[in-house]
CSV table of C-alpha atoms in Angstrom, one decimal:
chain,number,residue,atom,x,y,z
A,1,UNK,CA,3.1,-14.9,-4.7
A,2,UNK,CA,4.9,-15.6,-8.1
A,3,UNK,CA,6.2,-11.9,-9.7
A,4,UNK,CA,6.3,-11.2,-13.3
A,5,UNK,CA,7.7,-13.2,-14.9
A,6,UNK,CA,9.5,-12.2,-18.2
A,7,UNK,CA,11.6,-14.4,-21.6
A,8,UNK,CA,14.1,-14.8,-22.4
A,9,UNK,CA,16.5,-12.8,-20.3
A,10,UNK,CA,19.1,-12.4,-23.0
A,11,UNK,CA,19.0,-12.5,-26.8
A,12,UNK,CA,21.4,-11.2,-29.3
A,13,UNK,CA,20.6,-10.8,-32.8
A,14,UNK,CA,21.8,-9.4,-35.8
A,15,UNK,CA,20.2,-6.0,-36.9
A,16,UNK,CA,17.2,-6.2,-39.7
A,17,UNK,CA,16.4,-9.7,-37.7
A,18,UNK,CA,13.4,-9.9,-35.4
A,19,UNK,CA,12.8,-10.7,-31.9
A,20,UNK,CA,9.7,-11.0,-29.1
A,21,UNK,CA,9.3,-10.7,-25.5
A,22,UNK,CA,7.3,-12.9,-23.6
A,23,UNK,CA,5.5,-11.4,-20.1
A,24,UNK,CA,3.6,-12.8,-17.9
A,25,UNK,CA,1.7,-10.2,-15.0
A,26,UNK,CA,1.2,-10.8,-11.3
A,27,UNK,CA,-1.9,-12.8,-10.8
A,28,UNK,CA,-4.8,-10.4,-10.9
A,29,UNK,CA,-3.0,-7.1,-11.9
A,30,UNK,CA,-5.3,-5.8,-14.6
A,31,UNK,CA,-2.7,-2.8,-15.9
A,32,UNK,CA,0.7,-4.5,-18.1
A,33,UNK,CA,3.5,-1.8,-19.1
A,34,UNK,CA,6.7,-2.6,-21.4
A,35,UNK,CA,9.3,-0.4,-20.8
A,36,UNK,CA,12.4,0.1,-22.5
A,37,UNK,CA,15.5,0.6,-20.4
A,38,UNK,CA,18.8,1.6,-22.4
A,39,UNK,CA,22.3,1.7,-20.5
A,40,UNK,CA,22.7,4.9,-18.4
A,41,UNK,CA,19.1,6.2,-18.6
A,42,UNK,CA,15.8,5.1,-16.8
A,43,UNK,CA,12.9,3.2,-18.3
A,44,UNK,CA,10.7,5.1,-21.0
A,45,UNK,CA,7.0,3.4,-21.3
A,46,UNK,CA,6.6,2.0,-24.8
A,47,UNK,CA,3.3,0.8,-24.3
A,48,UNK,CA,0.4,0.6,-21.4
A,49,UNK,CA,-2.6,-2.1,-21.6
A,50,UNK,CA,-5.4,-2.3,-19.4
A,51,UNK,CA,-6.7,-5.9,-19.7
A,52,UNK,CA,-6.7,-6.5,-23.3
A,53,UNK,CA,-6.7,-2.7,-24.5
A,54,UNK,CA,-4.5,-0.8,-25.1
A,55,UNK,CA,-4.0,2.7,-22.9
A,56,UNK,CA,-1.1,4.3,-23.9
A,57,UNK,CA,1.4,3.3,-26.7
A,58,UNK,CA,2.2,7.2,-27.7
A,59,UNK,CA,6.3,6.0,-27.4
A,60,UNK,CA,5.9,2.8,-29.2
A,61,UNK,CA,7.9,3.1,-32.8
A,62,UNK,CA,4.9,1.4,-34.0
A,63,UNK,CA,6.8,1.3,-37.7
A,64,UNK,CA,9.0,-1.9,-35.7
A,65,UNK,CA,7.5,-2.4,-33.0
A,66,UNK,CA,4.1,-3.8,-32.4
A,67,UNK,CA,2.7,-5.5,-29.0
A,68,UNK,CA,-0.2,-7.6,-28.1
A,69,UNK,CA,-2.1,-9.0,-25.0
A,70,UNK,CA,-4.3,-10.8,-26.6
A,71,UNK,CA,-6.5,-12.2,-23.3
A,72,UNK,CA,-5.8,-9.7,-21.0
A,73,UNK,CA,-3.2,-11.5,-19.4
A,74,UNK,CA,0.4,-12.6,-20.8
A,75,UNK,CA,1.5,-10.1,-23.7
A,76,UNK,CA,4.6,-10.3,-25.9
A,77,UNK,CA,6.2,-7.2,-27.8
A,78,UNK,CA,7.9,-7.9,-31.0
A,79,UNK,CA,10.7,-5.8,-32.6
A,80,UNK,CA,10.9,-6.1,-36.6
A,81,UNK,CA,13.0,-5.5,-38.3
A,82,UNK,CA,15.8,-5.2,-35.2
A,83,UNK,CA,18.1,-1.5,-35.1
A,84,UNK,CA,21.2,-1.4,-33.0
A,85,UNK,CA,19.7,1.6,-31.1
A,86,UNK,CA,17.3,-1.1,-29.9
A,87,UNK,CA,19.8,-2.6,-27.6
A,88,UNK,CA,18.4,-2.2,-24.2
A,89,UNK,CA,16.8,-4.1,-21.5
A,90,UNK,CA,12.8,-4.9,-22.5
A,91,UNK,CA,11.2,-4.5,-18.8
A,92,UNK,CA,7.7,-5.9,-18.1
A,93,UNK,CA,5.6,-4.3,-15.4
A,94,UNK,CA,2.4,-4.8,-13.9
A,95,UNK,CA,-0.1,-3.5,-11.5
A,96,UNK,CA,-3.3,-3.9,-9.9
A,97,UNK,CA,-5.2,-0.8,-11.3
A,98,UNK,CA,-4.0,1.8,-13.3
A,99,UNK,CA,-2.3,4.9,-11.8
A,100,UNK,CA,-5.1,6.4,-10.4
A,101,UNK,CA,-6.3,4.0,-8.0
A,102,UNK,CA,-4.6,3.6,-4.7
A,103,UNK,CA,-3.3,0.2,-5.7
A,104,UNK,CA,-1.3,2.2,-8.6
A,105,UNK,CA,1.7,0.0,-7.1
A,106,UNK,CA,4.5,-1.1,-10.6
A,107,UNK,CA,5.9,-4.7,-10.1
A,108,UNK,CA,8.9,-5.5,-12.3
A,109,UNK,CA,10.0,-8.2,-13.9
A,110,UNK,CA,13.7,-9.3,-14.1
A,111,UNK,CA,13.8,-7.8,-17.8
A,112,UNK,CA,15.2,-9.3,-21.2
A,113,UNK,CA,18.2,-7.7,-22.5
A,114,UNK,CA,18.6,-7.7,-26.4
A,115,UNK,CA,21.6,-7.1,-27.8
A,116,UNK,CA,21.5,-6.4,-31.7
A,117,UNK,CA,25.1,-6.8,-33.5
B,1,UNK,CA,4.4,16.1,-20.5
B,2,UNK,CA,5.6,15.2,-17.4
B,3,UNK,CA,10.0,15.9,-17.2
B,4,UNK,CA,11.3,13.4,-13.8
B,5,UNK,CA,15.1,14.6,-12.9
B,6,UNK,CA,16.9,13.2,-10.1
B,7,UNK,CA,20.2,14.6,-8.6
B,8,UNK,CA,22.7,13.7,-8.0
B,9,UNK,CA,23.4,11.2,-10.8
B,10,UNK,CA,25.8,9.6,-8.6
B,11,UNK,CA,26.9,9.8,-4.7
B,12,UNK,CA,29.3,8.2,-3.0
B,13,UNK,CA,29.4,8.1,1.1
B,14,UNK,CA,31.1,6.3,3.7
B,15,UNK,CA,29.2,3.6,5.4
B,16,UNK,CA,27.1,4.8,8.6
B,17,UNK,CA,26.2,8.2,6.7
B,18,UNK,CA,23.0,9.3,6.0
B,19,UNK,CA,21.8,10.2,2.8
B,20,UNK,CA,19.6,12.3,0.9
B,21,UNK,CA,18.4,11.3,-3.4
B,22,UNK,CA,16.5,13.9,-4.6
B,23,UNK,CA,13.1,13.5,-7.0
B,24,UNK,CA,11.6,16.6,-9.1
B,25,UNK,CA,9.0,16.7,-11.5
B,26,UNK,CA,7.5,19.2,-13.5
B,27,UNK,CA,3.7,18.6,-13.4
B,28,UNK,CA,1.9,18.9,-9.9
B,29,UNK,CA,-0.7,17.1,-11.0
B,30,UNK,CA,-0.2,13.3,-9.9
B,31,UNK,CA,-1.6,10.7,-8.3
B,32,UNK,CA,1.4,9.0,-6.7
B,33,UNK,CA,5.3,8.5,-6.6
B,34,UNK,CA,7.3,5.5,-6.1
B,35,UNK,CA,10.6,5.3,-5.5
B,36,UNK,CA,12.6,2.1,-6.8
B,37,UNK,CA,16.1,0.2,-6.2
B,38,UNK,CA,17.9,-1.4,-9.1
B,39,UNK,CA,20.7,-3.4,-8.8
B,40,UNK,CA,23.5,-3.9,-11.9
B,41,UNK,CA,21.5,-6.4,-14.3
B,42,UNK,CA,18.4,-7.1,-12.3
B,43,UNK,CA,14.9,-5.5,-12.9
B,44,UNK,CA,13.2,-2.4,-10.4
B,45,UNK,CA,12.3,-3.4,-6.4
B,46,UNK,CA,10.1,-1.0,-5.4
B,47,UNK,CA,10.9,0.7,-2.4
B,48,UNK,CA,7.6,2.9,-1.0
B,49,UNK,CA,4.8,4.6,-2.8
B,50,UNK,CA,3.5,7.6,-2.2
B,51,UNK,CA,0.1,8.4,-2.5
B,52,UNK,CA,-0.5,12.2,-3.9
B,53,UNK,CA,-2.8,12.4,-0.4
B,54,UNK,CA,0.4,11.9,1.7
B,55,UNK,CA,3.1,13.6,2.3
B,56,UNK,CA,6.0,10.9,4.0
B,57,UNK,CA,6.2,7.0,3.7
B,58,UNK,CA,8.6,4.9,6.0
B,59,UNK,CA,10.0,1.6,5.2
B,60,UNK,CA,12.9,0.5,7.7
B,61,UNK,CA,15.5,2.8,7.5
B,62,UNK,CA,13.8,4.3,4.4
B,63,UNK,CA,12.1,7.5,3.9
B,64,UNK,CA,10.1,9.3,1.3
B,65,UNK,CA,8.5,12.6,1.4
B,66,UNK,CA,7.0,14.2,-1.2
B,67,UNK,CA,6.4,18.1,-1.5
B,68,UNK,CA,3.4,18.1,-4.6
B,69,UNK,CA,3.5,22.0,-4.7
B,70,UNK,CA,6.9,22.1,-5.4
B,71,UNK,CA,7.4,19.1,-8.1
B,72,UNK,CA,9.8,17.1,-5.5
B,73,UNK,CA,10.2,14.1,-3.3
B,74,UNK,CA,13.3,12.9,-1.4
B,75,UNK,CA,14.3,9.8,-0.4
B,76,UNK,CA,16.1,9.7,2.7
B,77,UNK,CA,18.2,6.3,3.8
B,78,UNK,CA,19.5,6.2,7.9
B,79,UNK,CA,22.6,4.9,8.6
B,80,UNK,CA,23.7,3.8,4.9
B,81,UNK,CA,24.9,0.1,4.5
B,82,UNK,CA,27.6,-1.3,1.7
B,83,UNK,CA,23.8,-3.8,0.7
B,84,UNK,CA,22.2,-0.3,-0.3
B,85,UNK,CA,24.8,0.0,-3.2
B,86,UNK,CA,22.4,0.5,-5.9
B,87,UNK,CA,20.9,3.0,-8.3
B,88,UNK,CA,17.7,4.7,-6.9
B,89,UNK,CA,14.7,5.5,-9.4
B,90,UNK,CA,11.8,7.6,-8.8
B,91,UNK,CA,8.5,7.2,-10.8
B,92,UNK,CA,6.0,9.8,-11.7
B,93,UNK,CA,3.0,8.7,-13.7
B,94,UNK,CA,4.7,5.9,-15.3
B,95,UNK,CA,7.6,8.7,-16.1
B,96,UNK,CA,11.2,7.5,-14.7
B,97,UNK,CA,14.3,10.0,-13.7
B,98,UNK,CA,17.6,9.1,-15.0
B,99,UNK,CA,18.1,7.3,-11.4
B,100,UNK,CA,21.0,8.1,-9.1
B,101,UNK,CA,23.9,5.6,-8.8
B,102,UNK,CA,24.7,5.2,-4.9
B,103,UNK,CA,27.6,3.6,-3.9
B,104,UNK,CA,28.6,2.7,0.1
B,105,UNK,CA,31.8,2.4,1.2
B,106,UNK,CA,33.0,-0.1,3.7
């Protein structure tokens, strides 16, 4: 069974430039997080969809950051304009119900790092 | 709001020892916990999940308890390898602990 599958895995820009995130969930799995993982810490959720709606985005800096998963199924999170406190890895997640359910299970993805100069 | 802190942030051990990571959490009122491995660049490999029902889950040399009354779940590894180098997560309704760095020494 493929995981998820995440794109590019590095990208450095230069800060005021933008950037987006490709995802794409495990086959089936209904529930896509983004997380974003800066070095030294653990992830912090950004943004929770459940198909094609969104659940939770209460973390998202939504003044440069904006996501979208338009047919419940890949989704792509776009930073615009870029700050260098943005550098982190961008991890995808996904799971087969939401947290609730017994199949509450996360899935990662190999994660993009962005590196903003 | 749910607050996830794990201790130690790091830990060091000789190979062969077994070892305890430690999970606490501030709001009782959760569904499940899973505990992930990340290694240096790569994204989370979840280990076990714990339903809030349960109190232990065993994987291999792997084992998780968690203690809902008290906010805290441990993760115990048997017999620690130089492979289980890593830092350790735990998850608590989509909320992460700062992870603790684990190192194994041949």
């Amino acid at each position: 069974e493929a995981g998820v599958a995440q794109s590019p895995r590095y990208k450095i820009i230069e800060k005021r430039q933008s950037v987006a995130f490709w995802c794409n969930p495990i086959s089936g799995h209904a529930t896509l997080y983004w997380y974003q993982q800066i070095l030294g810490q653990g992830p912090k959720l950004l943004i929770q969809f459940q198909n094609n709606g969104v659940v939770d985005d209460s973390q998202l800096p939504k003044d440069r950051f904006s996501a979208e998963r338009l047919k419940g199924v890949d989704s792509t999170l776009k930073i615009q304009p870029a700050k260098l406190e943005d550098s982190a890895v961008y991890l995808c997640a996904s799971s087969f119900a939401d947290l609730r359910g017994s199949a509450g299970e996360l899935f990662f993805g190999e994660g993009s790092r962005l590196t903003v100069l | 709001k749910q607050e996830v802190t794990q201790i130690p942030a790091a830990l060091s051990v000789p190979e062969g020892e077994n070892l305890v990571l430690n999970c606490s959490f501030t709001d009782s009122a959760i569904y499940n916990l899973q505990w992930f491995r990340q290694d240096p660049g790569k994204g989370l490999t979840s280990l076990l999940l714990i339903q809030s029902s349960q109190r232990e889950q065993t994987s291999g040399r792997l084992n998780a308890s968690l203690d809902k009354s008290s906010g805290r779940s441990t993760l115990y590894i048997a017999a620690s390898q130089p492979g289980d180098s890593a830092t350790y997560l735990c998850a608590v309704m989509l909320r992460f602990g700062a992870g603790t760095r684990l190192t194994v020494k041949p």
